[in-house]
Backbone as JSON Lines, residues from 0, in Angstrom:
{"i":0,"aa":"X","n":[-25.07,-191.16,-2.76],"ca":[-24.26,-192.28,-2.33],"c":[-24.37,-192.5,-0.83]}
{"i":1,"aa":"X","n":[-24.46,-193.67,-0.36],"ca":[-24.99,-194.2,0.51],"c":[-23.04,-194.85,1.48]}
{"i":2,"aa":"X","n":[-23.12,-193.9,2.6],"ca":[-21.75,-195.37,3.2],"c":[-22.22,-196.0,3.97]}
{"i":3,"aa":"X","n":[-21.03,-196.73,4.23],"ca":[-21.32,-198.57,4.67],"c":[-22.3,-198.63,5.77]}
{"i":4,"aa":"X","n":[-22.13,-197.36,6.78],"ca":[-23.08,-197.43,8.05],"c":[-24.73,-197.46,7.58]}
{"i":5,"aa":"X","n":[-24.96,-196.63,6.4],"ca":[-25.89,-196.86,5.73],"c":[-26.94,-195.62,5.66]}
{"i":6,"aa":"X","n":[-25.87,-194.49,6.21],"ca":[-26.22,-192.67,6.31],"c":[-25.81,-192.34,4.99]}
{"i":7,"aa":"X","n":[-26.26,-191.01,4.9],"ca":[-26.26,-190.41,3.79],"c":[-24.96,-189.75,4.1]}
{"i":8,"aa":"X","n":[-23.96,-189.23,3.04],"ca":[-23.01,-189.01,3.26],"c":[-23.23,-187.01,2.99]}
{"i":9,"aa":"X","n":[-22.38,-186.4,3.36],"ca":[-22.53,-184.98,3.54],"c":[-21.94,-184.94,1.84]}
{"i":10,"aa":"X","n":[-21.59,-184.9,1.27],"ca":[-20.87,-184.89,0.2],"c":[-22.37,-184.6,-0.84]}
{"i":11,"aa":"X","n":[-23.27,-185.26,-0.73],"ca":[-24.54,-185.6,-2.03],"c":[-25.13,-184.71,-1.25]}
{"i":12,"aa":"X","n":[-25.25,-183.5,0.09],"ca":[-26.11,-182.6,0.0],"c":[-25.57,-181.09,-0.22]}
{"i":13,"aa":"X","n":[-24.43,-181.29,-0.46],"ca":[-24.05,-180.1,-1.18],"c":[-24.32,-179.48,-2.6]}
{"i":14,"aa":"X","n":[-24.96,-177.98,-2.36],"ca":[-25.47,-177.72,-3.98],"c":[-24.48,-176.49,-4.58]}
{"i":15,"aa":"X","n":[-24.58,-176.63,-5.53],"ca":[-23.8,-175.42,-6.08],"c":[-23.99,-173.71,-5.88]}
{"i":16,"aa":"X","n":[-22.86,-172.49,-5.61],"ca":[-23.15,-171.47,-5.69],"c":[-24.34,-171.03,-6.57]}
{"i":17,"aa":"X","n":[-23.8,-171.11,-7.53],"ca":[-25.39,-170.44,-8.49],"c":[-26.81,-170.94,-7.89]}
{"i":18,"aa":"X","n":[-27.07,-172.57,-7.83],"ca":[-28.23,-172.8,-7.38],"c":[-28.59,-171.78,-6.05]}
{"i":19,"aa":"X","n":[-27.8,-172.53,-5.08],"ca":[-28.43,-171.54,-4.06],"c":[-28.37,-170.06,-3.75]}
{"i":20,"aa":"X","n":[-27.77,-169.45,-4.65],"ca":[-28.25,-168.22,-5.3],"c":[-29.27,-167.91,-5.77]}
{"i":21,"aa":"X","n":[-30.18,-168.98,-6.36],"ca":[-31.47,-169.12,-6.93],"c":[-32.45,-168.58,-5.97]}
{"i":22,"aa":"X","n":[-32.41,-169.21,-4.83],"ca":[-33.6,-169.17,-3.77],"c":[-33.19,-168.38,-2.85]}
{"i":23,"aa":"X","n":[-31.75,-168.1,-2.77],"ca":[-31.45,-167.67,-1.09],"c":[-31.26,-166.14,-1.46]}
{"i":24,"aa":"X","n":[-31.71,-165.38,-0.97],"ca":[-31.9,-163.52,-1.6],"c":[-31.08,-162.44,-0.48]}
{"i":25,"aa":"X","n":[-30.14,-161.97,-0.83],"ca":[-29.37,-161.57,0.55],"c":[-30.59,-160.31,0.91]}
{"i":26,"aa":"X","n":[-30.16,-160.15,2.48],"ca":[-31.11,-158.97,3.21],"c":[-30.85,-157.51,2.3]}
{"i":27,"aa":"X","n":[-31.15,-156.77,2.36],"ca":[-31.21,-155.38,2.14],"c":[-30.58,-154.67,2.92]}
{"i":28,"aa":"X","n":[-29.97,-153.86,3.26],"ca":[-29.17,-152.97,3.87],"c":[-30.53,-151.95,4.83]}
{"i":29,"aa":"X","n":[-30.6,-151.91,5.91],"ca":[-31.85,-150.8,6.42],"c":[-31.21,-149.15,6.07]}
{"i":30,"aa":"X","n":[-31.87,-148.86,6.59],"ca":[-31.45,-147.22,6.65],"c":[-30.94,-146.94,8.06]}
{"i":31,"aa":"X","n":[-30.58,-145.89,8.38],"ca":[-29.32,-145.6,9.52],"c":[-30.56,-145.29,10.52]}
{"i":32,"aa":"X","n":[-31.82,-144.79,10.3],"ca":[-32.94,-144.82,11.17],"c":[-33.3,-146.61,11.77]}
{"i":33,"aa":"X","n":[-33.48,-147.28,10.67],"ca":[-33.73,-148.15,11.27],"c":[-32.98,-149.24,12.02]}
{"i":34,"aa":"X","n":[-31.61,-149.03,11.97],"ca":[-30.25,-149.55,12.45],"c":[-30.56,-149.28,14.19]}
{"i":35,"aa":"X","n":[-30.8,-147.78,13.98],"ca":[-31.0,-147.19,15.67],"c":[-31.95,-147.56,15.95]}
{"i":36,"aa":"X","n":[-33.54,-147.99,15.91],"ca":[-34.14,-148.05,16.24],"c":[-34.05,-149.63,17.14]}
{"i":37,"aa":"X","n":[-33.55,-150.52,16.34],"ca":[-33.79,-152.07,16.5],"c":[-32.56,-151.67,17.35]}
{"i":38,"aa":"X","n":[-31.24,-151.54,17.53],"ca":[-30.12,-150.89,18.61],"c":[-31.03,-150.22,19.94]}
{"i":39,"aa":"X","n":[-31.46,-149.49,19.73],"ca":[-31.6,-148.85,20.89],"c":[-33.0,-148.71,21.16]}
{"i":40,"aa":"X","n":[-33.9,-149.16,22.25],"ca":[-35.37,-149.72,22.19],"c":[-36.02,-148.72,23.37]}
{"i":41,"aa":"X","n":[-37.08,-148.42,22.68],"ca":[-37.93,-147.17,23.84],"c":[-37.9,-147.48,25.14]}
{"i":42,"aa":"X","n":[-38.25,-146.75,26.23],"ca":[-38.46,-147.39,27.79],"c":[-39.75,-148.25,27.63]}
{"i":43,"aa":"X","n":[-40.47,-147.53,26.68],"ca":[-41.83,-148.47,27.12],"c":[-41.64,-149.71,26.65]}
{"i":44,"aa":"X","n":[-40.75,-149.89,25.35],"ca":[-40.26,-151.35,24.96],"c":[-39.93,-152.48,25.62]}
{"i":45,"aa":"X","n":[-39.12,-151.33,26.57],"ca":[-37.76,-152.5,27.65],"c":[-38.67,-152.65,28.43]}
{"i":46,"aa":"X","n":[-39.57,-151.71,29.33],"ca":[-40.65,-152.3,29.96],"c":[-41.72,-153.84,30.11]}
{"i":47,"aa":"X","n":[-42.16,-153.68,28.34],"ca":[-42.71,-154.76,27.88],"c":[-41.79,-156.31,28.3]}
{"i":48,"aa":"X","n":[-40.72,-155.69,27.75],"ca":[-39.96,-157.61,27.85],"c":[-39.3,-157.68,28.75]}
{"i":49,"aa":"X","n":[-39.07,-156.89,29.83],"ca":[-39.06,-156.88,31.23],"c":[-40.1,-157.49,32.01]}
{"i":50,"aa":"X","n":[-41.25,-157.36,31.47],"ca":[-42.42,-157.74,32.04],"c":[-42.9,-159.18,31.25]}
{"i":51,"aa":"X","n":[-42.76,-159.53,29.87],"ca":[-42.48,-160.25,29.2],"c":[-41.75,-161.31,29.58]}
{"i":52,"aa":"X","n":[-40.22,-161.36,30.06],"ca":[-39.57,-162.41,30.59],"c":[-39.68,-162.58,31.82]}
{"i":53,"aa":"X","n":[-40.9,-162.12,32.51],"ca":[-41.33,-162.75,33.83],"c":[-42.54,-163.1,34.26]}
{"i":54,"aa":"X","n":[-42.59,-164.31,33.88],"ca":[-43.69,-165.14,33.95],"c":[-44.8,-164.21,34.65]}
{"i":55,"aa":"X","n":[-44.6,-164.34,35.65],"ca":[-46.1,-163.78,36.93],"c":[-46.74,-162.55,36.32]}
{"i":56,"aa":"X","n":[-45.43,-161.67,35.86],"ca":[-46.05,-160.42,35.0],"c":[-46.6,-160.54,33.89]}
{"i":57,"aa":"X","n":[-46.15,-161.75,33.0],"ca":[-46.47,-161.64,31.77],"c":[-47.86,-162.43,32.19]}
{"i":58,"aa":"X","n":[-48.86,-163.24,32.78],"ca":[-49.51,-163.96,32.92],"c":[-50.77,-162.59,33.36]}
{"i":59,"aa":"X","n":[-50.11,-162.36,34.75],"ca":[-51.11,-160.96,35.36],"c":[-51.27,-159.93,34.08]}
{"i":60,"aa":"X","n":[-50.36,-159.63,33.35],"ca":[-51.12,-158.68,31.97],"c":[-51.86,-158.53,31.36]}
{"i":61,"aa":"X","n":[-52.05,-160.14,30.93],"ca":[-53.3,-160.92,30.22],"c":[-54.49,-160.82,31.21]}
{"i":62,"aa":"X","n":[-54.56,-160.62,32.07],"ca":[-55.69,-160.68,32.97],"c":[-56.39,-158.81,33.09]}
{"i":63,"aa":"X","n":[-55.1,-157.97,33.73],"ca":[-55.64,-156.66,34.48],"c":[-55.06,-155.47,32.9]}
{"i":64,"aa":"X","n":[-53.71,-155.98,32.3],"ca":[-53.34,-155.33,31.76],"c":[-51.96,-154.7,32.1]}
{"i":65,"aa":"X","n":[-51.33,-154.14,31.36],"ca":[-49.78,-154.25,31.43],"c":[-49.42,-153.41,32.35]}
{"i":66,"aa":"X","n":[-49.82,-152.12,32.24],"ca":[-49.58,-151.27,33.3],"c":[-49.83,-151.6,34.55]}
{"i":67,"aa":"X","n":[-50.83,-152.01,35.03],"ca":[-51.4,-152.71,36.19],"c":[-50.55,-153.7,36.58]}
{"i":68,"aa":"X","n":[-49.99,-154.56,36.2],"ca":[-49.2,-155.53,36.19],"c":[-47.66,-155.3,36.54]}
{"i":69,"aa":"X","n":[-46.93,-154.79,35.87],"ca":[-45.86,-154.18,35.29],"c":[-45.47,-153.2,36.81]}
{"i":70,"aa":"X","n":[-46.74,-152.44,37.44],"ca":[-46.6,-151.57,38.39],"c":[-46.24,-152.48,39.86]}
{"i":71,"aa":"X","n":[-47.43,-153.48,39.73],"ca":[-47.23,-154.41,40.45],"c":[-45.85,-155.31,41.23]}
{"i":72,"aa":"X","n":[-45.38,-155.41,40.19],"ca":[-43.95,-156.24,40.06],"c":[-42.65,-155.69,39.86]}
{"i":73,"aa":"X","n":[-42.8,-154.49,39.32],"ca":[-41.73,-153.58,39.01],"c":[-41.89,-152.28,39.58]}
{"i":74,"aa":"X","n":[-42.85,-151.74,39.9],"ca":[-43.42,-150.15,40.46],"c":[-43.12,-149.94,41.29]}
């Protein structure tokens, strides 16, 4: 159903529980290893997106390599 402005109304895209039960698959529960892991991230990790969210470093990496880079700007 169509209103007067001539938008679709929110009402006709609503689907039912069961349907979207059909397609939508809840996550899995991880294991208590992998809870910590994605929580709490190696130095060499934090390194990376340290170096990652800064342009000049992340650009110079691609060129000399991360360490080289990384030492550069952060060392």
């Amino acid at each position: 159903p169509k209103e007067p402005s001539g938008s679709i109304s929110t009402d006709s895209i609503k689907i039912k529980k069961e349907v979207a039960n059909a397609f939508v698959k809840r996550q899995k529960r991880s294991s208590l290893y992998e809870r910590y892991y994605e929580y709490y991230k190696s130095p060499m990790e934090q390194m990376h997106e340290r170096c990652e969210n800064y342009p000049p470093c992340d650009y110079l990496s691609d060129q000399i390599g991360f360490s080289l880079a990384y030492n550069r700007f952060f060392g």
